[in-house]
Short mmCIF file of C-alpha atoms in Angstrom, two decimals:
data_model
loop_
_atom_site.label_atom_id
_atom_site.label_comp_id
_atom_site.label_asym_id
_atom_site.label_seq_id
_atom_site.Cartn_x
_atom_site.Cartn_y
_atom_site.Cartn_z
CA UNK A 30 -17.27 -16.11 -5.82
CA UNK A 31 -17.67 -11.51 -5.48
CA UNK A 32 -20.17 -10.67 -4.02
CA UNK A 33 -19.83 -6.74 -5.24
CA UNK A 34 -22.20 -5.32 -7.98
CA UNK A 35 -21.29 -6.35 -11.07
CA UNK A 36 -21.21 -3.27 -12.81
CA UNK A 37 -18.85 -1.76 -10.02
CA UNK A 38 -16.33 -5.09 -9.98
CA UNK A 39 -16.06 -5.36 -14.76
CA UNK A 40 -15.41 -0.97 -14.92
CA UNK A 41 -13.02 -2.39 -11.83
CA UNK A 42 -11.83 -5.38 -13.78
CA UNK A 43 -11.57 -3.13 -17.13
CA UNK A 44 -9.38 -0.43 -15.25
CA UNK A 45 -7.17 -2.83 -13.20
CA UNK A 46 -6.55 -5.63 -15.39
CA UNK A 47 -4.20 -8.12 -13.30
CA UNK A 48 -4.60 -5.57 -10.46
CA UNK A 49 -7.59 -6.65 -8.99
CA UNK A 50 -8.44 -9.95 -8.24
CA UNK A 51 -11.22 -12.21 -7.01
CA UNK A 52 -8.95 -14.40 -5.56
CA UNK A 53 -10.41 -16.55 -2.67
CA UNK A 54 -6.55 -16.54 -1.50
CA UNK A 55 -5.40 -13.32 -2.38
CA UNK A 56 -9.00 -11.97 -0.44
CA UNK A 57 -7.60 -14.52 2.95
CA UNK A 58 -4.57 -12.62 3.23
CA UNK A 59 -6.40 -9.01 3.02
CA UNK A 60 -8.71 -10.09 5.39
CA UNK A 61 -6.80 -10.34 8.84
CA UNK A 62 -4.13 -8.85 10.36
CA UNK A 63 -1.10 -10.85 12.76
CA UNK A 64 -3.42 -11.08 15.89
CA UNK A 65 -5.96 -13.62 16.92
CA UNK A 66 -8.59 -11.95 15.62
CA UNK A 67 -11.65 -14.16 13.58
CA UNK A 68 -10.32 -13.07 9.67
CA UNK A 69 -13.66 -11.14 7.18
CA UNK A 70 -12.48 -11.01 3.65
CA UNK A 71 -13.04 -8.36 0.97
CA UNK A 72 -14.70 -9.10 -1.79
CA UNK A 73 -11.72 -8.24 -3.85
CA UNK A 74 -8.41 -6.80 -3.98
CA UNK A 75 -7.29 -4.35 -6.03
CA UNK A 76 -3.39 -3.28 -5.98
CA UNK A 77 -3.34 0.56 -6.35
CA UNK A 78 0.19 1.69 -7.86
CA UNK A 79 -0.56 6.15 -7.31
CA UNK A 80 -2.75 8.13 -5.38
CA UNK A 81 -5.55 8.66 -8.54
CA UNK A 82 -5.62 5.71 -8.67
CA UNK A 83 -6.71 5.01 -5.36
CA UNK A 84 -9.02 8.09 -5.38
CA UNK A 85 -11.21 6.61 -9.06
CA UNK A 86 -11.41 3.29 -6.59
CA UNK A 87 -13.36 5.19 -3.77
CA UNK A 88 -15.16 7.33 -6.14
CA UNK A 89 -16.75 4.00 -7.58
CA UNK A 90 -16.91 2.57 -4.14
CA UNK A 91 -19.05 5.27 -3.29
CA UNK A 92 -21.08 5.46 -5.59
CA UNK A 93 -21.73 1.46 -5.46
CA UNK A 94 -21.52 2.01 -1.29
CA UNK A 95 -19.22 -0.43 -0.91
CA UNK A 96 -16.98 -0.21 1.92
CA UNK A 97 -13.11 -0.17 1.24
CA UNK A 98 -10.25 -0.98 3.81
CA UNK A 99 -7.27 -0.09 2.94
CA UNK A 100 -4.32 -2.66 3.57
CA UNK A 101 -0.74 -1.74 4.29
CA UNK A 102 1.68 -5.09 5.40
CA UNK A 103 -0.71 -6.77 7.33
CA UNK A 104 1.10 -6.01 10.62
CA UNK A 105 -2.37 -4.33 12.27
CA UNK A 106 -3.20 -6.74 16.33
CA UNK A 107 -6.14 -5.00 16.53
CA UNK A 108 -8.48 -6.39 13.80
CA UNK A 109 -8.35 -3.20 11.42
CA UNK A 110 -7.90 -4.90 8.61
CA UNK A 111 -11.23 -7.68 8.94
CA UNK A 112 -13.65 -6.89 6.07
CA UNK A 113 -16.17 -6.81 7.86
CA UNK A 114 -18.93 -6.12 5.56
CA UNK A 115 -17.05 -7.02 2.64
CA UNK A 116 -16.38 -4.23 -0.42
CA UNK A 117 -13.44 -3.94 -1.72
CA UNK A 118 -9.77 -4.12 0.11
CA UNK A 119 -7.04 -1.29 -1.73
CA UNK A 120 -4.09 -2.94 -1.92
CA UNK A 121 -0.96 0.44 -1.06
CA UNK A 122 2.15 -1.64 -0.77
CA UNK A 123 3.15 -0.40 -4.39
CA UNK A 124 2.86 2.70 -4.08
CA UNK A 125 6.33 2.62 -1.92
CA UNK A 126 8.52 5.57 -3.50
CA UNK A 127 10.60 7.88 -1.37
CA UNK A 128 9.27 11.12 -2.82
CA UNK A 129 11.58 13.77 -1.02
CA UNK A 130 13.62 14.44 1.35
CA UNK A 131 15.38 17.26 2.71
CA UNK A 132 18.28 16.38 4.46
CA UNK A 133 18.32 20.53 5.97
CA UNK A 134 14.45 20.86 7.11
CA UNK A 135 15.24 16.95 8.97
CA UNK A 136 11.91 15.86 6.57
CA UNK A 137 10.33 13.91 3.90
CA UNK A 138 7.57 13.04 1.70
CA UNK A 139 6.82 9.56 0.97
CA UNK A 140 3.97 7.17 -0.37
CA UNK A 141 1.52 5.34 2.26
CA UNK A 142 3.02 1.31 1.10
CA UNK A 143 7.11 2.61 2.45
CA UNK A 144 8.10 0.95 5.26
CA UNK A 145 9.84 1.81 7.96
CA UNK A 146 13.08 -0.34 7.43
CA UNK A 147 12.88 0.65 3.78
CA UNK A 148 12.98 4.29 4.86
CA UNK A 149 15.67 3.84 7.06
CA UNK A 150 17.73 1.71 4.44
CA UNK A 151 17.78 5.13 2.23
CA UNK A 152 18.35 6.90 4.24
CA UNK A 153 21.30 5.79 6.17
CA UNK A 154 24.07 7.38 4.07
CA UNK A 155 22.56 10.75 4.04
CA UNK A 156 23.38 10.13 8.10
CA UNK A 157 19.17 10.58 8.69
CA UNK A 158 16.89 7.86 10.30
CA UNK A 159 13.49 8.17 11.07
CA UNK A 160 12.42 6.55 14.47
CA UNK A 161 9.19 5.61 15.26
CA UNK A 162 9.90 1.82 15.98
CA UNK A 163 6.58 -0.69 16.41
CA UNK A 164 8.75 -3.50 15.99
CA UNK A 165 7.36 -5.02 12.83
CA UNK A 166 8.26 -3.85 10.12
CA UNK A 167 4.63 -1.84 9.25
CA UNK A 168 4.63 0.34 6.33
CA UNK A 169 4.07 4.44 7.05
CA UNK A 170 0.71 4.29 5.63
CA UNK A 171 -0.16 2.44 8.56
CA UNK A 172 1.38 3.80 11.20
CA UNK A 173 0.13 6.76 10.27
CA UNK A 174 -3.20 5.37 10.17
CA UNK A 175 -3.23 3.95 13.59
CA UNK A 176 -0.99 6.38 15.83
CA UNK A 177 1.67 3.87 15.94
CA UNK A 178 4.59 4.53 18.62
CA UNK A 179 7.37 1.52 20.15
CA UNK A 180 10.71 1.32 21.26
CA UNK A 181 11.71 4.43 20.82
CA UNK A 182 9.11 6.95 21.81
CA UNK A 183 10.70 7.93 25.11
CA UNK A 184 12.07 9.93 23.05
CA UNK A 185 11.37 10.49 20.32
CA UNK A 186 7.71 10.65 20.76
CA UNK A 187 4.72 8.37 18.00
CA UNK A 188 3.70 9.12 15.14
CA UNK A 189 1.39 12.63 16.14
CA UNK A 190 4.39 13.98 16.80
CA UNK A 191 6.37 13.20 13.54
CA UNK A 192 3.90 13.35 11.31
CA UNK A 193 3.74 17.07 9.39
CA UNK A 194 0.90 16.58 6.78
CA UNK A 195 -0.46 14.67 4.47
CA UNK A 196 -2.43 13.57 1.37
CA UNK A 197 -5.97 11.96 2.12
CA UNK A 198 -8.23 10.27 -0.45
CA UNK A 199 -11.59 11.09 1.37
CA UNK A 200 -14.84 9.21 0.89
CA UNK A 201 -15.87 10.93 -1.58
CA UNK A 202 -13.13 10.15 -3.89
CA UNK A 203 -11.86 14.04 -3.33
CA UNK A 204 -7.74 14.17 -2.79
CA UNK A 205 -6.80 16.36 0.09
CA UNK A 206 -3.30 17.19 1.47
CA UNK A 207 -3.07 18.84 5.66
CA UNK A 208 -0.65 20.50 7.17
CA UNK A 209 2.51 21.03 5.66
CA UNK A 210 6.38 21.18 6.37
CA UNK A 211 6.92 24.17 8.44
CA UNK A 212 7.15 23.14 12.14
CA UNK A 213 4.24 24.80 13.40
CA UNK A 214 1.45 26.50 11.59
CA UNK A 215 -1.55 28.11 13.34
CA UNK A 216 -3.49 28.52 10.36
CA UNK A 217 -7.12 26.34 10.40
CA UNK A 218 -7.84 23.75 12.23
CA UNK A 219 -5.03 20.37 12.48
CA UNK A 220 -6.26 18.17 10.35
CA UNK A 221 -3.38 16.33 10.11
CA UNK A 222 -3.98 15.31 13.57
CA UNK A 223 -7.20 14.05 12.31
CA UNK A 224 -6.66 11.89 10.46
CA UNK A 225 -3.35 10.01 11.92
CA UNK A 226 -5.01 7.63 13.98
CA UNK A 227 -7.87 7.52 11.93
CA UNK A 228 -7.65 4.05 10.75
CA UNK A 229 -9.16 3.95 7.89
CA UNK A 230 -12.54 5.29 9.15
CA UNK A 231 -11.58 9.05 7.86
CA UNK A 232 -9.90 8.97 4.28
CA UNK A 233 -7.25 7.04 3.01
CA UNK A 234 -3.93 7.98 3.36
CA UNK A 235 -1.40 8.33 0.76
CA UNK A 236 1.77 10.01 1.29
CA UNK A 237 3.24 11.51 4.08
CA UNK A 238 5.27 14.20 5.26
CA UNK A 239 7.62 12.99 8.28
CA UNK A 240 10.23 14.44 10.35
CA UNK A 241 13.58 12.50 10.61
CA UNK A 242 16.69 13.06 12.53
CA UNK A 243 20.69 12.87 12.55
CA UNK A 244 22.28 9.31 13.58
CA UNK A 245 23.62 9.67 16.63
CA UNK A 246 27.42 10.22 17.26
CA UNK A 247 27.34 7.28 19.73
CA UNK A 248 24.62 4.93 20.62
CA UNK A 249 24.82 2.89 23.49
CA UNK A 250 22.78 -0.16 24.83
CA UNK A 251 22.91 -2.50 28.43
CA UNK A 252 20.67 -4.77 29.80
CA UNK A 253 20.25 -5.76 34.05
CA UNK A 254 18.28 -8.11 35.33
CA UNK A 255 15.59 -8.11 38.46
CA UNK A 256 14.77 -9.70 41.43
CA UNK A 257 11.23 -8.51 40.79
CA UNK A 258 9.35 -6.35 38.34
CA UNK A 259 8.41 -3.89 40.87
CA UNK A 260 12.41 -3.54 41.95
CA UNK A 261 12.17 -2.83 37.53
CA UNK A 262 9.47 -0.67 37.16
CA UNK A 263 10.98 1.02 40.37
CA UNK A 264 13.89 2.00 38.41
CA UNK A 265 11.74 2.66 35.37
CA UNK A 266 10.07 5.62 36.81
CA UNK A 267 12.91 7.15 38.41
CA UNK A 268 14.85 7.79 34.75
CA UNK A 269 12.08 8.86 33.96
CA UNK A 270 11.08 11.07 36.68
CA UNK A 271 15.50 12.55 36.50
CA UNK A 272 14.61 13.66 33.39
CA UNK A 273 17.36 11.00 31.64
CA UNK A 274 17.11 11.39 28.25
CA UNK A 275 17.05 7.48 27.07
CA UNK A 276 16.08 6.81 23.65
CA UNK A 277 14.80 2.82 24.36
CA UNK A 278 13.36 1.47 28.41
CA UNK A 279 12.25 -1.35 27.56
CA UNK A 280 10.97 -4.05 30.26
CA UNK A 281 10.79 -8.00 29.19
CA UNK A 282 9.62 -10.32 31.95
CA UNK A 283 11.04 -13.14 33.04
CA UNK A 284 8.04 -15.59 31.00
CA UNK A 285 9.21 -13.56 27.92
CA UNK A 286 13.04 -13.75 28.58
CA UNK A 287 12.65 -17.26 28.30
CA UNK A 288 10.42 -17.32 25.16
CA UNK A 289 12.76 -14.72 23.97
CA UNK A 290 15.80 -17.09 25.16
CA UNK A 291 14.44 -20.09 23.15
CA UNK A 292 13.23 -17.94 20.13
CA UNK A 293 16.02 -16.39 19.12
CA UNK A 294 19.49 -18.31 20.03
CA UNK A 295 20.13 -15.97 23.09
CA UNK A 296 20.87 -16.92 27.32
CA UNK A 297 19.49 -13.70 28.16
CA UNK A 298 19.02 -14.51 32.89
CA UNK A 299 16.46 -15.56 33.35
CA UNK A 300 15.03 -12.35 35.98
CA UNK A 301 12.30 -9.39 34.65
CA UNK A 302 15.19 -7.54 32.15
CA UNK A 303 15.31 -3.99 31.60
CA UNK A 304 16.56 -2.71 28.85
CA UNK A 305 18.10 -0.26 27.71
CA UNK A 306 19.63 2.20 24.78
CA UNK A 307 21.80 5.60 24.88
CA UNK A 308 21.53 8.34 22.00
CA UNK A 309 24.13 11.11 21.51
CA UNK A 310 27.44 12.34 21.63
CA UNK A 311 30.54 10.33 23.34
CA UNK A 312 30.67 12.53 26.64
CA UNK A 313 26.81 12.57 26.56
CA UNK A 314 25.50 8.90 26.56
CA UNK A 315 28.47 8.11 29.18
CA UNK A 316 26.64 10.84 31.11
CA UNK A 317 23.35 9.07 31.00
CA UNK A 318 24.97 5.08 31.45
CA UNK A 319 26.69 6.36 34.69
CA UNK A 320 23.41 7.84 35.98
CA UNK A 321 21.22 4.61 35.28
CA UNK A 322 23.91 2.32 36.86
CA UNK A 323 23.30 4.45 39.37
CA UNK A 324 19.33 3.88 39.76
CA UNK A 325 19.85 0.77 39.05
CA UNK A 326 22.36 -0.35 41.71
CA UNK A 327 20.01 2.07 43.69
CA UNK A 328 16.76 -0.95 43.07
CA UNK A 329 18.86 -3.46 43.60
CA UNK A 330 19.07 -4.09 39.36
CA UNK A 331 22.07 -6.74 38.89
CA UNK A 332 24.09 -7.29 35.68
CA UNK A 333 24.21 -3.96 34.23
CA UNK A 334 25.50 -5.13 30.95
CA UNK A 335 26.84 -2.66 27.79
CA UNK A 336 25.66 -3.74 24.54
CA UNK A 337 28.32 -1.07 22.58
CA UNK A 338 29.46 -3.34 19.18
CA UNK A 339 26.51 -2.65 16.50
CA UNK A 340 25.65 -6.17 16.27
CA UNK A 341 25.30 -6.85 20.16
CA UNK A 342 22.91 -4.55 19.96
CA UNK A 343 21.27 -4.97 16.81
CA UNK A 344 20.85 -8.61 18.14
CA UNK A 345 19.14 -8.03 21.30
CA UNK A 346 16.41 -5.37 19.74
CA UNK A 347 15.49 -7.44 16.87
CA UNK A 348 15.19 -10.37 19.95
CA UNK A 349 12.79 -7.77 21.41
CA UNK A 350 10.60 -6.62 17.56
CA UNK A 351 10.43 -11.35 17.89
CA UNK A 352 8.99 -11.13 20.91
CA UNK A 353 5.08 -11.61 19.62
CA UNK A 354 6.36 -14.27 17.87
CA UNK A 355 8.87 -15.81 21.00
CA UNK A 356 5.67 -16.65 23.24
CA UNK A 357 3.34 -17.68 20.24
CA UNK A 358 5.96 -20.43 19.38
CA UNK A 359 5.93 -21.20 22.48
CA UNK A 360 2.52 -23.90 21.33
CA UNK A 361 1.92 -25.83 18.23
CA UNK A 362 -1.03 -23.83 15.95
CA UNK A 363 -1.27 -21.38 17.49
CA UNK A 364 -2.49 -17.61 17.47
CA UNK A 365 -0.66 -14.51 19.38
CA UNK A 366 -3.23 -12.06 21.29
CA UNK A 367 -1.66 -8.55 21.77
CA UNK A 368 -3.04 -6.33 24.00
CA UNK A 369 -1.81 -3.18 24.91
CA UNK A 370 -2.32 -0.22 27.99
CA UNK A 371 -0.63 2.89 28.90
CA UNK A 372 -0.98 4.65 32.38
CA UNK A 373 0.57 7.22 33.43
CA UNK A 374 3.89 6.25 34.90
CA UNK A 375 3.29 7.00 38.74
CA UNK A 376 0.35 4.20 37.78
CA UNK A 377 2.80 1.74 36.07
CA UNK A 378 3.81 -0.37 38.72
CA UNK A 379 0.09 -0.84 40.15
CA UNK A 380 -0.41 -1.55 36.71
CA UNK A 381 1.99 -4.02 36.19
CA UNK A 382 1.23 -5.67 39.69
CA UNK A 383 -2.10 -6.24 39.04
CA UNK A 384 -1.73 -7.80 35.64
CA UNK A 385 0.78 -10.42 36.87
CA UNK A 386 -1.90 -10.85 39.22
CA UNK A 387 -4.80 -11.81 36.40
CA UNK A 388 -1.46 -13.83 34.53
CA UNK A 389 -1.26 -16.46 37.50
CA UNK A 390 -3.46 -19.04 36.56
CA UNK A 391 -3.99 -18.29 33.11
CA UNK A 392 -3.92 -21.73 31.44
CA UNK A 393 -1.92 -20.15 28.09
CA UNK A 394 1.62 -19.06 27.65
CA UNK A 395 1.63 -15.17 28.31
CA UNK A 396 4.44 -12.53 29.15
CA UNK A 397 4.43 -9.23 29.59
CA UNK A 398 7.13 -6.59 27.63
CA UNK A 399 6.67 -2.59 27.59
CA UNK A 400 8.02 0.47 26.74
CA UNK A 401 7.87 1.63 30.36
CA UNK A 402 9.29 4.90 29.85
CA UNK A 403 6.04 6.11 28.51
CA UNK A 404 3.57 4.41 30.66
CA UNK A 405 2.63 2.13 27.88
CA UNK A 406 3.05 -1.86 28.21
CA UNK A 407 1.81 -5.16 26.33
CA UNK A 408 1.15 -8.07 27.26
CA UNK A 409 0.82 -11.37 24.49
CA UNK A 410 -0.97 -14.42 25.00
CA UNK A 411 -0.37 -17.76 22.68
CA UNK A 412 -3.73 -18.90 22.28
CA UNK A 413 -5.39 -21.91 19.85
CA UNK A 414 -7.90 -20.04 17.95
CA UNK A 415 -10.28 -22.82 18.00
CA UNK A 416 -11.03 -23.22 21.46
CA UNK A 417 -13.30 -21.31 22.93
CA UNK A 418 -12.43 -21.56 26.31
CA UNK A 419 -9.33 -19.94 26.73
CA UNK A 420 -10.41 -17.46 24.14
CA UNK A 421 -13.57 -16.38 27.20
CA UNK A 422 -10.38 -16.80 29.38
CA UNK A 423 -8.00 -14.70 27.84
CA UNK A 424 -10.70 -11.84 27.14
CA UNK A 425 -11.42 -11.46 30.52
CA UNK A 426 -7.89 -11.24 31.44
CA UNK A 427 -7.67 -8.43 28.35
CA UNK A 428 -10.85 -6.18 29.45
CA UNK A 429 -9.97 -6.50 34.22
CA UNK A 430 -6.14 -5.36 32.56
CA UNK A 431 -7.88 -2.27 30.17
CA UNK A 432 -10.59 -1.58 32.55
CA UNK A 433 -8.23 -1.28 35.41
CA UNK A 434 -5.88 0.96 33.51
CA UNK A 435 -8.49 3.21 32.46
CA UNK A 436 -9.65 3.40 36.17
CA UNK A 437 -6.23 5.43 37.14
CA UNK A 438 -6.21 8.22 34.53
CA UNK A 439 -5.15 5.51 31.40
CA UNK A 440 -6.22 4.82 27.81
CA UNK A 441 -7.65 0.57 26.69
CA UNK A 442 -4.45 1.42 23.96
CA UNK A 443 -1.60 3.02 24.03
CA UNK A 444 -0.60 2.13 19.67
CA UNK A 445 -2.24 -0.76 18.81
CA UNK A 446 -5.13 1.25 17.94
CA UNK A 447 -8.22 0.48 18.36
CA UNK A 448 -9.75 -1.79 15.22
CA UNK A 449 -11.95 -3.72 15.93
CA UNK A 450 -11.02 -5.44 19.74
CA UNK A 451 -11.15 -2.11 21.64
CA UNK A 452 -14.43 -0.43 20.23
CA UNK A 453 -16.08 -1.91 23.90
CA UNK A 454 -13.87 0.02 26.03
CA UNK A 455 -13.96 3.57 23.96
CA UNK A 456 -16.90 5.10 26.05
CA UNK A 457 -15.76 4.08 29.04
CA UNK A 458 -12.28 5.91 28.21
CA UNK A 459 -13.80 8.80 26.51
CA UNK A 460 -17.43 9.50 27.06
CA UNK A 461 -19.49 11.60 25.58
CA UNK A 462 -16.56 12.57 23.60
CA UNK A 463 -17.63 9.46 21.54
CA UNK A 464 -20.34 11.22 19.88
CA UNK A 465 -18.71 13.63 18.52
CA UNK A 466 -16.39 11.56 17.13
CA UNK A 467 -19.26 10.06 15.46
CA UNK A 468 -20.73 13.22 14.69
CA UNK A 469 -17.05 13.95 12.74
CA UNK A 470 -17.24 10.29 10.89
CA UNK A 471 -20.72 10.56 9.27
CA UNK A 472 -19.60 14.82 8.90
CA UNK A 473 -17.02 13.04 6.58
CA UNK A 474 -17.87 9.18 5.49
CA UNK A 475 -22.10 10.09 5.22
CA UNK A 476 -22.44 6.13 4.00
CA UNK A 477 -20.02 4.66 5.97
CA UNK A 478 -17.84 3.45 3.88
CA UNK A 479 -14.58 3.84 5.51
CA UNK A 480 -13.11 0.25 6.81
CA UNK A 481 -16.96 0.02 8.38
CA UNK A 482 -16.86 -1.46 12.13
CA UNK A 483 -13.57 -0.39 13.34
CA UNK A 484 -12.70 2.56 15.83
CA UNK A 485 -16.92 3.28 16.73
CA UNK A 486 -19.43 1.41 18.15
CA UNK A 487 -22.27 0.77 15.77
#
């Protein structure tokens, strides 16, 4: 039974008909993401179909001080979707229009519910693509809200660099537009960057204007293996320091290779592995490949193998993107606990070795993977969500990994976001700046209805 004020429930039901639901199954679906975090279900779900509808829902909820949580594709990993104080989940998945594309200006505007794969399928025949690739087929709105990045970030940057402008519904229901299509501006505060990465705590993003890129003339991929993770990371650091413009550079430790082989029916060598992708002209790609191959050889890498055919590349990256599920599949009824940190590249080797030491006696399946070109790496655990001892063990490992990353100038999360899972580390990372974040939050959302319980400590 819904705990919403009866008047609000009646108004929403009348206004949205069967797009308003208090179904237990639907509410449970909207109260969790992909990972181990304990679900907390909303009191109701509303499917919005345009920005004005989102504004209407928010305005009605604000009048009753009812929390609102934006929902896209449900792929978040740090508890962003849990309705810790109940309220309304606003599902934006039906807001899936690609409203404008400019091939000349290399930009487009999309509604928040458009997914990454949907956008790239639409762009392909125009010779364009959007490069931010977090792995999951996430919604563009959710990727913007969490400041997502992924495997291509070493060359193309993160959502922060690729969002030009936004349409946002504020906590009072007001609709604002930030940024624009110009590639630079000195006018006013950079409100676009304020909302990129705000995780739905300042407003609900309903439209996003994005940078686009031409599909490279030549795309090539390569794999190589190493006897130790130290050698693999040393090679990756050299590639970065020499400024070789690789498009992707991914580390997969041997534990992950084993899981991926079983899950994706591959036969990769069971060693610590680097996977590369190169974009450019035929001559440019050839030069990049030769330089990287030489660096790999200097660091005792072996079996530097090309994967030029699109089918081979797609199979490789599909397997890499399935890493989370590959690790989890090693146990029946397990849930994934995925944590990430990001450190200066010079500190990456030490951090990964420290993490490997922490995992040495871990009682649950775990693997290390990372976008090592920008210092970002992940650990995925397969945990029994009902086993308190296991959860405490993994929480302790996660805490030590995050604390060490912060101690060497890194961050508690490179791309997953804070959600509920990383709140405890925010002050250690940002110090008194957290107080300014709270001032901004309270100024924009004085009633605290926007995705409460996320990002900021109470």
